Coordinates of C-alpha atoms and ligand atoms in Angstrom, one line a residue:
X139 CA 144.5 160.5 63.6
X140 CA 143.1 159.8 66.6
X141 CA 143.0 162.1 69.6
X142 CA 144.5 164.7 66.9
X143 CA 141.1 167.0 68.0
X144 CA 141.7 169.0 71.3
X145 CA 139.0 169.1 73.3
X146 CA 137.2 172.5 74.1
X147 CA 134.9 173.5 77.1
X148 CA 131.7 174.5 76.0
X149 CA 131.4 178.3 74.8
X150 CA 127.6 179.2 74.5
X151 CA 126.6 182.0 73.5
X152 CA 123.8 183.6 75.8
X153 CA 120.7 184.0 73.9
X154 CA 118.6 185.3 76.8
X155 CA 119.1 188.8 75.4
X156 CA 117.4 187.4 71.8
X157 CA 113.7 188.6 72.1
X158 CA 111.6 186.6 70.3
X159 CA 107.7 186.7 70.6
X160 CA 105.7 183.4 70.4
X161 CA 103.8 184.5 67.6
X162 CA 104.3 187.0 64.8
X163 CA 101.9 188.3 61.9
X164 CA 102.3 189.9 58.8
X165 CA 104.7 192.9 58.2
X166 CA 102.6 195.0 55.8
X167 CA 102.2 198.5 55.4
X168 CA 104.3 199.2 58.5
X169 CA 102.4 197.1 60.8
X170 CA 102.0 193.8 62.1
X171 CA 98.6 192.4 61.3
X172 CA 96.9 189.0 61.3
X173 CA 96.9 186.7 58.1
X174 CA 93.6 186.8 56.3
X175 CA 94.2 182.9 56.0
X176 CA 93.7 182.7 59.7
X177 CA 96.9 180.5 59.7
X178 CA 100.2 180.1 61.9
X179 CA 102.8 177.3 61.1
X180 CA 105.5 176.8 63.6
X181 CA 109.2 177.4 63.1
X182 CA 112.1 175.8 64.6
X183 CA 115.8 175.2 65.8
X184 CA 116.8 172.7 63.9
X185 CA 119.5 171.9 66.5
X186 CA 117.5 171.7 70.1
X187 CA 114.5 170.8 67.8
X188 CA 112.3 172.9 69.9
X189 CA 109.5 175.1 68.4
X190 CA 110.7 178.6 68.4
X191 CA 107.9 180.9 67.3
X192 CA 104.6 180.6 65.6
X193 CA 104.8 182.5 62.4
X194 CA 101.9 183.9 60.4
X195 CA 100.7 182.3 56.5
X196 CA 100.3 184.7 54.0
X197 CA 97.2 183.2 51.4
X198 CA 96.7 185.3 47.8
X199 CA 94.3 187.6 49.7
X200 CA 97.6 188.9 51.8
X201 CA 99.5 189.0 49.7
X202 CA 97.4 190.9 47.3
X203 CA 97.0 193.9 50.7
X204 CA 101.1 193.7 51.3
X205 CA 101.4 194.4 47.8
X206 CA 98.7 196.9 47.3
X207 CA 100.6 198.5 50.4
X208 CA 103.8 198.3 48.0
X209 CA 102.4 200.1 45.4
X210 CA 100.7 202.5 47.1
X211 CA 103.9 203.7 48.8
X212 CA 105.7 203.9 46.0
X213 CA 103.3 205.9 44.3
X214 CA 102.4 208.3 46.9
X215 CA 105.9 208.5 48.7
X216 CA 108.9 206.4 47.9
X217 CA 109.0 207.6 44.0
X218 CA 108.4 211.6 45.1
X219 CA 110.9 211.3 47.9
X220 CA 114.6 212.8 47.0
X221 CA 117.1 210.4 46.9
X222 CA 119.1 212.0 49.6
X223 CA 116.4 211.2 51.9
X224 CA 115.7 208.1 50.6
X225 CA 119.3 207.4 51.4
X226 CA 118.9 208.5 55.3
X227 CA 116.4 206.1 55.9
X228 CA 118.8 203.0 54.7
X229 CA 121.9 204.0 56.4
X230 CA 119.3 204.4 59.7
X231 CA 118.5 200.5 59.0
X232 CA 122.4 199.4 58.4
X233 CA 122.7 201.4 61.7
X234 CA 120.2 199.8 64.1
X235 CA 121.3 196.4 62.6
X236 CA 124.6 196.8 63.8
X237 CA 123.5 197.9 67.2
X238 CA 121.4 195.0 67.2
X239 CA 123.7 192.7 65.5
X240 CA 123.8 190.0 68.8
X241 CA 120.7 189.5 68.9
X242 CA 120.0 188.9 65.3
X243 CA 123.1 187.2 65.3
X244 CA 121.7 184.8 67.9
X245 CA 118.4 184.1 66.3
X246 CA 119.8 182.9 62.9
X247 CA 122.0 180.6 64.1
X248 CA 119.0 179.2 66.2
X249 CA 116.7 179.2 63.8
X250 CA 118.9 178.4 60.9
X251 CA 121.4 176.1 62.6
X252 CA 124.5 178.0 61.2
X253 CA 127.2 178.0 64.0
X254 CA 127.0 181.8 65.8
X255 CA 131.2 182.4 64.7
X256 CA 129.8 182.9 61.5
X257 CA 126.5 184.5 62.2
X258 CA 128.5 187.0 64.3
X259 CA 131.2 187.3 61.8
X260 CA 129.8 187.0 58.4
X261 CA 126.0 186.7 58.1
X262 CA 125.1 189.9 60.0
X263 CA 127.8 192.3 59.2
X264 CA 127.1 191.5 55.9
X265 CA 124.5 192.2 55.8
X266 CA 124.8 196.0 57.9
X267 CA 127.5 196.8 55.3
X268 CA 124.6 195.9 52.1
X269 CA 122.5 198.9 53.7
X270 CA 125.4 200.9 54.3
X271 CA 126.9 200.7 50.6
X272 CA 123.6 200.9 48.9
X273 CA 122.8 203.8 51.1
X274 CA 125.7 205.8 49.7
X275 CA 124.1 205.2 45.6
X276 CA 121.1 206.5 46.7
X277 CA 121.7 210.1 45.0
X278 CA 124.5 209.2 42.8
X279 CA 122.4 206.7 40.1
X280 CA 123.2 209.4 37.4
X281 CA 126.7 209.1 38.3
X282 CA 126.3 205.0 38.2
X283 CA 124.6 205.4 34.7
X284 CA 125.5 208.3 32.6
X285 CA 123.3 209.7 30.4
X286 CA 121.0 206.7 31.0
X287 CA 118.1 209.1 33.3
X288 CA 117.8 205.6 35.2
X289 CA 114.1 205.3 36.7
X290 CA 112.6 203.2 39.4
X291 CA 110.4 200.6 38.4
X292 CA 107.9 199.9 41.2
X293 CA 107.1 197.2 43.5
X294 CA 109.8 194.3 43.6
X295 CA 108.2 191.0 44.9
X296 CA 111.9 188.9 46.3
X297 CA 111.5 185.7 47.5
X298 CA 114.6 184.1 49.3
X299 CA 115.9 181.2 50.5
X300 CA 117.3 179.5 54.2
X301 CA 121.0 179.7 53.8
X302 CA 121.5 182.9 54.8
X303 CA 117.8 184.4 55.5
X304 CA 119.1 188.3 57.0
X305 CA 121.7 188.3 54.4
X306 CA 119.7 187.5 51.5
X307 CA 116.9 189.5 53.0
X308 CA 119.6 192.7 52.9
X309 CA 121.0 191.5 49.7
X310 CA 117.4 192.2 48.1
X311 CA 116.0 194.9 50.1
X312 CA 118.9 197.6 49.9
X313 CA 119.3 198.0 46.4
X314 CA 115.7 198.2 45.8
X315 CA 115.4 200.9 48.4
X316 CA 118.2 202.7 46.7
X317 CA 117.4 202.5 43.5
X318 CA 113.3 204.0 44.5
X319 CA 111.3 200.8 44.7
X320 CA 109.2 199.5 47.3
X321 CA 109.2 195.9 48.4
X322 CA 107.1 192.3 49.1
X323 CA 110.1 190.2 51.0
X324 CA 109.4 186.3 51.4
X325 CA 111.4 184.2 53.4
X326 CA 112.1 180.5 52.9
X327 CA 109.4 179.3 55.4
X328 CA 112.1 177.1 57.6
X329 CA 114.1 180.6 58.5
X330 CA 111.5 183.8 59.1
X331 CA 112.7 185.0 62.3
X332 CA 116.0 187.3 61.2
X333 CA 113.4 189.0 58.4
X334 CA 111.0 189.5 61.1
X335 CA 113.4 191.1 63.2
X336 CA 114.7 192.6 60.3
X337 CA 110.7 194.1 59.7
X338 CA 111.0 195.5 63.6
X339 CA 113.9 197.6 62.7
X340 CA 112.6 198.9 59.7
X341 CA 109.7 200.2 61.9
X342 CA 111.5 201.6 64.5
X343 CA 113.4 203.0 61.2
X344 CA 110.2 204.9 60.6
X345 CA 110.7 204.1 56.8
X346 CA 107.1 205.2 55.7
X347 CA 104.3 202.5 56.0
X348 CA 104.4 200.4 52.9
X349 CA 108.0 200.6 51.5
X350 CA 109.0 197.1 52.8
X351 CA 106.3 194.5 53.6
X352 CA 107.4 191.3 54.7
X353 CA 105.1 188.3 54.7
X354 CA 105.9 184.2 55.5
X355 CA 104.6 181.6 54.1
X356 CA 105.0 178.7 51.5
X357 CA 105.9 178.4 48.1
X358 CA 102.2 178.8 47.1
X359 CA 103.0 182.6 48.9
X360 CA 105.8 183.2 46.4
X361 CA 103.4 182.0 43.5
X362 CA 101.2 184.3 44.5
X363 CA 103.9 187.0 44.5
X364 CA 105.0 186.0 41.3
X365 CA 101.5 186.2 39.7
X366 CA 100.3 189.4 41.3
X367 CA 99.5 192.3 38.5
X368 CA 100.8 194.6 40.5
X369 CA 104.3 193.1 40.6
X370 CA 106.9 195.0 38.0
X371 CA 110.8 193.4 39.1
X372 CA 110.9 190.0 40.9
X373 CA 114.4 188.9 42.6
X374 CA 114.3 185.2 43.2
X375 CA 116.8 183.2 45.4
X376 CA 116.1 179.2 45.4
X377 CA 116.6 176.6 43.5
X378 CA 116.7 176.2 39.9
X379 CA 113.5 173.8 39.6
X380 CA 111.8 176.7 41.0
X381 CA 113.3 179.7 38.8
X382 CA 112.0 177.8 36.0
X383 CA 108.9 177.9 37.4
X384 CA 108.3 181.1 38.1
X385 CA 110.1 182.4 34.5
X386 CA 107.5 180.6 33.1
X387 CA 104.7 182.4 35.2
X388 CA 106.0 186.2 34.2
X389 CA 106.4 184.6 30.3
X390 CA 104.4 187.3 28.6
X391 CA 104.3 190.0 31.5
X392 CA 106.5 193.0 31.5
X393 CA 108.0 192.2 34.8
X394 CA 111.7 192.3 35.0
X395 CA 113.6 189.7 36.6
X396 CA 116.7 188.2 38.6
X397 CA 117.1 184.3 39.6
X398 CA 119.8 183.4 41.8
X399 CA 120.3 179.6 41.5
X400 CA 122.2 176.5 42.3
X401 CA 125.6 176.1 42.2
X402 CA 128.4 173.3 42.1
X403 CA 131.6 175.2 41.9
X404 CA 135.2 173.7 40.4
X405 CA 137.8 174.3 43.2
X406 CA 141.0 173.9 41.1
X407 CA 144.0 173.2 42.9
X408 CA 147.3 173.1 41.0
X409 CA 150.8 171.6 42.0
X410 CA 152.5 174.8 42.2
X411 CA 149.9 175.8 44.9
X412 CA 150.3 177.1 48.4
X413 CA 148.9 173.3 49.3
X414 CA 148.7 174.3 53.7
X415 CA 146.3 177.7 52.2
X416 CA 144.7 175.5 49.6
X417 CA 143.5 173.2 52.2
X418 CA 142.2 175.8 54.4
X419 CA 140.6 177.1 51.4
X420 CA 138.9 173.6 50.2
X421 CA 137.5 173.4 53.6
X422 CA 136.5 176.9 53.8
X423 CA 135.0 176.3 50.2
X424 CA 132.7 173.4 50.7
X425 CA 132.1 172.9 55.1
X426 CA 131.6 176.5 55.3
X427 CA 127.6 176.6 56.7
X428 CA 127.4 173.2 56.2
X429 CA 127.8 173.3 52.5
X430 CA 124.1 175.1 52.4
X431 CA 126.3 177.5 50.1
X432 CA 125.0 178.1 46.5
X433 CA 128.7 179.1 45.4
X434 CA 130.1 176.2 47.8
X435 CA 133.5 174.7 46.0
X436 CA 131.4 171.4 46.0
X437 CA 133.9 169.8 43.1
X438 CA 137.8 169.4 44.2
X439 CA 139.7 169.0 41.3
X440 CA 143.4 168.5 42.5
X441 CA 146.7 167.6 39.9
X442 CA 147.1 164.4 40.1
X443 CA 151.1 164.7 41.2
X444 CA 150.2 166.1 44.6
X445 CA 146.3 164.6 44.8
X446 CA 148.2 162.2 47.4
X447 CA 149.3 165.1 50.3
X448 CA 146.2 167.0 49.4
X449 CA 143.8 164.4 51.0
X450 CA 146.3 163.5 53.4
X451 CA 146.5 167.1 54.3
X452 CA 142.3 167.5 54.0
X453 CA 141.4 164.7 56.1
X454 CA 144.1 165.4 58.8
X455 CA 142.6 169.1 59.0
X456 CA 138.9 167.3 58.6
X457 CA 139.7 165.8 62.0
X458 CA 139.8 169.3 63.9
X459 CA 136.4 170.5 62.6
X460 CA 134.2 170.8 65.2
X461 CA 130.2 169.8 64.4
X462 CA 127.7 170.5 67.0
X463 CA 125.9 173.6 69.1
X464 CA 125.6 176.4 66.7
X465 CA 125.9 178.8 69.9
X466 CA 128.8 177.3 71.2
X467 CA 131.4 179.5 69.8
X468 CA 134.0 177.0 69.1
X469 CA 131.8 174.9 66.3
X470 CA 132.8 174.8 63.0
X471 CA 130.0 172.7 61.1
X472 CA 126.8 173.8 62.9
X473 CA 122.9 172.1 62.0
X474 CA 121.5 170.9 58.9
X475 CA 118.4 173.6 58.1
X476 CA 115.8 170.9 58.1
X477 CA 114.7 167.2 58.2
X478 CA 114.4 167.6 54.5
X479 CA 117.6 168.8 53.6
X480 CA 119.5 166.0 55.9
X481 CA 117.4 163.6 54.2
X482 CA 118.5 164.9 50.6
X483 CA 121.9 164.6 51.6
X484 CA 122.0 161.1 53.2
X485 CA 120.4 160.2 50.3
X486 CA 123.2 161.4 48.3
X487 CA 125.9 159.6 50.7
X488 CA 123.8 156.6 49.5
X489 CA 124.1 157.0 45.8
X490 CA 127.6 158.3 46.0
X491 CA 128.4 154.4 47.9
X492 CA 126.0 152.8 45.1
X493 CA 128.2 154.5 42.5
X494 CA 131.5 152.7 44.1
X495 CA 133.3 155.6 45.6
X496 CA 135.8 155.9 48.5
X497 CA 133.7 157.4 51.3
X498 CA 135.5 159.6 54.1
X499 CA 134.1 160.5 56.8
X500 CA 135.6 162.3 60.3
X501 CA 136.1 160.3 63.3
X502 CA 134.8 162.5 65.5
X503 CA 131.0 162.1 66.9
X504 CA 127.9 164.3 66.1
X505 CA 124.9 165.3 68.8
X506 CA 122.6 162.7 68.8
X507 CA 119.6 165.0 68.7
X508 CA 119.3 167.6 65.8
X509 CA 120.1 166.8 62.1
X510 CA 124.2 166.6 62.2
X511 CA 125.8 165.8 59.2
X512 CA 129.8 164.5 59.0
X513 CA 131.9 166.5 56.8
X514 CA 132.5 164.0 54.0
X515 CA 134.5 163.2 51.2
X516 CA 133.7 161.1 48.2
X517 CA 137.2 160.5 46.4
X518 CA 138.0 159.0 43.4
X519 CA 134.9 160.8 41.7
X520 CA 134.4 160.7 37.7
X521 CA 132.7 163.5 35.6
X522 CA 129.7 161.0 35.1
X523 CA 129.1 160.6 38.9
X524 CA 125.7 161.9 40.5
X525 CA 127.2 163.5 43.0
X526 CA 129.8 165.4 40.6
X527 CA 126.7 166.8 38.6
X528 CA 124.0 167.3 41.0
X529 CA 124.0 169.4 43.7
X530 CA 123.8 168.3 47.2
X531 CA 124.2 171.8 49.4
X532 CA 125.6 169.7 52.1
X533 CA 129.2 169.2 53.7
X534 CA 130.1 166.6 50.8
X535 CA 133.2 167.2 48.5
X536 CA 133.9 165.1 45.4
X537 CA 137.5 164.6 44.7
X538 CA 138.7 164.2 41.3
X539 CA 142.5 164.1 39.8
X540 CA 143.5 166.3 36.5
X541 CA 147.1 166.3 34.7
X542 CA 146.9 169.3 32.5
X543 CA 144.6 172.9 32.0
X544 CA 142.6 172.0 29.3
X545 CA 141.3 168.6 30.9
X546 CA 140.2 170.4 34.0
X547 CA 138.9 173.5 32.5
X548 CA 136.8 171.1 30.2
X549 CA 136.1 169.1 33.5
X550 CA 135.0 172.0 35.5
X551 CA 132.7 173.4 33.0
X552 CA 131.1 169.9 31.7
X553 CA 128.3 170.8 34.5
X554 CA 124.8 172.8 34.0
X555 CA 125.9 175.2 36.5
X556 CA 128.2 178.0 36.2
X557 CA 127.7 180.0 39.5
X558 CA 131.7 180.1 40.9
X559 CA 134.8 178.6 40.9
X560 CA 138.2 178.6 42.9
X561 CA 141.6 178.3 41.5
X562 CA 144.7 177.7 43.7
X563 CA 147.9 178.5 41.7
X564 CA 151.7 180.4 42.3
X565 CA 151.1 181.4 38.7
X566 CA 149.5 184.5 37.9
X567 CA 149.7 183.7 34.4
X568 CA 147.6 180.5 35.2
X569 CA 144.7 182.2 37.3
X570 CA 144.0 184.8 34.2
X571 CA 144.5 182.2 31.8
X572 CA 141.4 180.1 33.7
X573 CA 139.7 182.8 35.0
X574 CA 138.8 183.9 31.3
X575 CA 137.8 180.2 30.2
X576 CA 135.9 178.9 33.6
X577 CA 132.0 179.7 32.8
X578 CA 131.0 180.6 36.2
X579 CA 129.9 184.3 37.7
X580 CA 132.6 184.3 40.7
X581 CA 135.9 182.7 40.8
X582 CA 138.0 183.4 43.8
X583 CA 142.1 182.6 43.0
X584 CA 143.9 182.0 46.6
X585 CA 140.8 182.2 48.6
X586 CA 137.2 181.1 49.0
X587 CA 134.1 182.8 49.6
X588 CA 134.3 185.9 50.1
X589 CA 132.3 188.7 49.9
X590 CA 131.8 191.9 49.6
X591 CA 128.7 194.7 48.7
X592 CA 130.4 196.5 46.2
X593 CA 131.2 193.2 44.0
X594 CA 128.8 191.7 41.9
X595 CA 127.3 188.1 41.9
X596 CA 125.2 186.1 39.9
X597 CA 125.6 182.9 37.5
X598 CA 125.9 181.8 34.1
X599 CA 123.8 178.6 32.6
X600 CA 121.4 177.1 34.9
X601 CA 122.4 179.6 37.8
X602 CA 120.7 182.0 37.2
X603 CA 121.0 185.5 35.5
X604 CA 121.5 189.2 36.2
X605 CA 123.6 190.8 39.3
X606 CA 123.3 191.5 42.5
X607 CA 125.9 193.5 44.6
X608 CA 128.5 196.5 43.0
X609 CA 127.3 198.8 40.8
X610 CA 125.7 195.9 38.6
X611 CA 123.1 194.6 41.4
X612 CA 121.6 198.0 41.3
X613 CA 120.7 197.9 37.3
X614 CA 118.3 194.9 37.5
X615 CA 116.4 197.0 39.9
X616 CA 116.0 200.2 36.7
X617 CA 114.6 200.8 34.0
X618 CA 116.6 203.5 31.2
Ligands
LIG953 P1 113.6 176.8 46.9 O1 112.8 175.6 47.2 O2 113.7 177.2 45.4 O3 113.0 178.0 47.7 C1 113.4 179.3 47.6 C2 112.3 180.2 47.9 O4 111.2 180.1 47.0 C3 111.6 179.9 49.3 O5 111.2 181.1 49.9 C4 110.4 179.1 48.8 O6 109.4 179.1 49.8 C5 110.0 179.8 47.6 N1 109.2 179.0 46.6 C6 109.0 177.7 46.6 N2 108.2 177.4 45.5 C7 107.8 178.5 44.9 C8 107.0 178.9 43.8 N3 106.4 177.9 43.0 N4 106.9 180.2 43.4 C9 107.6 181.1 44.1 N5 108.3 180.9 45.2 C10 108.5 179.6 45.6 O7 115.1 176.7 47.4 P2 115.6 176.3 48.8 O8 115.6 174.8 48.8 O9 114.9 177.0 49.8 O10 117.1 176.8 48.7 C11 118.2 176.0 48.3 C12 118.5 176.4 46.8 O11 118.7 177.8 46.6 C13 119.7 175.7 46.3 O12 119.5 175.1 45.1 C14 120.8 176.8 46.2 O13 121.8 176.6 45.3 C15 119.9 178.0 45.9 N6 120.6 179.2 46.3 C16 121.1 180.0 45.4 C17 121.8 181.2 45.7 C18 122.4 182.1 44.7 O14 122.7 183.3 45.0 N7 122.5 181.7 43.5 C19 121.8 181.6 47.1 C20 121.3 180.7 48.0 C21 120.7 179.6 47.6 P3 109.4 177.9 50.9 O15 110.8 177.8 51.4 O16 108.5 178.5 52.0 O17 108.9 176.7 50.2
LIG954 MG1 113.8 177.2 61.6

């Protein structure tokens, strides 16, 4: 398989046009202003390792003023304002995001590490079209619930993660503003800048002081959120050690909530499938931004009659994956988000070896500086392995062989998760036949993650509950 890659001349992407300020403060009541806490932690590319910006801490006392702002807002203007004007105001943001898609663009994949073909292509556009399509059920809730008289509840504290920080930060913030609440936003502390950015626009929006507030900081900040009185809906993205933390918290309270969490999808791939798509699928599936994907098809399951052309086919197409630069426009399998999380996962590639399986790993070589991670494959995986149950949110597939439907409906669902699944079938029959007996929230049948603001998505079991996205994302953020 060697010399199988072409070599490509180096693409960058300019990012001289990405404005970014050496220090930012708090985003709260339509302003930035300095932390009470008096503190700045630094964030940075986790590619080029160099510091970036110097990003402001919120402590309890900030976050008790960005949600005072919150509340005030919503009581004073957001909850009087008519919905058709509520509604200009988020198609102005989904507007100026587009117009400034490069440069947010540009910042995520250098602060995040994703490459910029999917920041460009995915991540912000995305995120534009959230705005855009909660925009339009603005005035029409009646219509999305009728006979319901659907009401707003107040101030939604939502606290995301780093895999996708501007699309998680859209995913939370339009349907709240659609539905009439204001909003505390936390970022995971490792990817602020897009959110701040994100907190420019809205003030050049003129959305009324107070309706978003956006505040960094730790997860004692998201506690803090969490705990705040003042708080009525809380939207959570994260891990599942965490959403148990902060459902016990609110056990007692009245606030409503949503928790987004892990994922370690079944990607089912039959012999009467398309096996050239399939592949492109698997890889799409589980190397997609570096696997840091909640939904990532994590678990191959392949029939065990064409298992053998499968991984021939998925390590020959393994070979052409480019990992490096996330500005250069011709890589594939861009930077690990942190120190931390390349850690985690070579400490996986460790007890996958302990547990005696077949390691793959591409030829190719990574940059030396950054945290680079192969794409990998662990083959010959059981349903006992660590790495088949746990999840790793890295570029590391399992690989294990079924012979009929029941065994690898059983297989696929013997796991505490239940966020998505893929199945890869000619059979029509087949996909409706597992798509009503896999217990998972999405499952794609001849693709792999994709998207879209008008479907719903959320998990069963230990991923979580209620919607987000569609029609259903909007009800978490109502009361009837
Ligand atoms: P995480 O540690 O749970 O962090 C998520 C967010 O919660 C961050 O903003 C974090 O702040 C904050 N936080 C930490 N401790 C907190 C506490 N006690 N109270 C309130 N907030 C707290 O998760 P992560 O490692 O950033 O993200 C990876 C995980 O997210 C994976 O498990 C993945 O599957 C899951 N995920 C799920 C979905 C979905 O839609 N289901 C989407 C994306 C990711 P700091 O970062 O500043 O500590
Ligand atoms: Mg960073």
């Amino acid at each position: 398989m060697e010399g199988f890659k072409w070599e490509y001349a180096p693409a960058p992407e300019a990012k001289d046009h990405a404005k970014l300020k050496t220090q930012y403060d708090l985003f709260i009541n339509g302003k930035f202003v300095k932390p009470n806490s008096k503190k700045y932690f630094d964030t940075h590319s986790p590619s080029t390792l160099e510091k970036l910006a110097e990003v402001a801490e919120a402590n309890a006392k900030d976050v008790d003023s960005a949600v005072t702002a919150a509340k005030l807002a919503y009581d004073k203007v957001w909850k009087k304002m008519p919905a058709k004007e509520r509604s200009k105001y988020i198609f102005r943001i989904a507007r100026v995001m587009q117009e400034r898609a490069r440069e947010l663009a540009v910042i995520e994949s250098m602060d995040g590490g994703k490459p910029i073909r999917e920041s460009r292509d995915f991540d912000v556009p995305t995120a534009a079209n959230h705005f855009f399509y909660y925009a339009g059920w603005a005035d029409k809730l009646d219509y999305a619930f009728p006979n319901k008289k659907p009401k707003s509840l107040g101030v939604a504290a939502q606290i995301i993660p780093w895999n996708f920080p501007l699309l998680m930060a859209a995913w939370k913030i339009a349907p709240a503003l659609a539905t009439g609440n204001t909003v505390v936003l936390k970022p995971a502390e490792s990817t602020p800048l897009t959110a701040l950015k994100l907190a420019e626009i809205i003030q050049d929006c003129d959305l009324p002081p107070g309706v978003v507030n956006i505040i960094n900081g730790f997860g004692n900040t998201g506690a803090a959120m969490v705990a705040h009185p003042h708080v009525n809906k809380i939207a959570f993205t994260g891990s599942t050690d965490v959403g148990k933390i902060i459902q016990k918290a609110i056990a007692g309270t009245n606030k409503k909530i949503t928790l987004e969490l892990g994922g370690k999808a079944a990607n089912i791939v039959f012999d009467d499938a398309p096996i050239d798509q399939a592949v492109e699928g698997i890889v799409n599936g589980i190397f997609f931004n570096q696997g840091h994907v909640c939904c990532a098809g994590s678990r191959l399951f392949v029939q065990e009659n064409v298992a053998e052309v499968v991984i021939r086919k998925l390590k020959e197409r393994m070979e052409t994956l480019i990992v490096g630069d996330p500005l250069d426009k011709n890589t594939d399998i861009g930077a690990i988000n942190s120190k931390e999380q390349l850690d985690k996962i070579n400490s996986y590639l460790e007890i996958g070896r302990a547990e005696g399986l077949e390691l793959f790993q591409t030829s190719g070589s990574i940059p030396s500086k950054g945290y680079y991670c192969k794409p990998t494959l662990f083959i010959g995986a059981a349903q006992s392995n660590r790495v088949v149950q746990e999840e790793i949110f890295g570029p590391v597939l399992t690989i294990q062989t079924f012979r009929t439907i029941e065994e690898v409906i059983e297989k696929a669902n013997n796991i505490p998760y239940g966020l998505s699944a893929g199945v890869w079938t000619d059979k029509g029959s087949k996909i409706f036949n597992l798509t009503s007996k896999l217990r998972a929230g999405v499952i794609w049948a001849n693709t792999y993650n994709k998207f879209d603001p008008t479907s719903p998505f959320g998990g069963y079991k230990e991923s979580g509950f209620g919607r987000e996205g569609g029609l259903h994302g909007l009800a978490p953020y109502l009361t009837f």
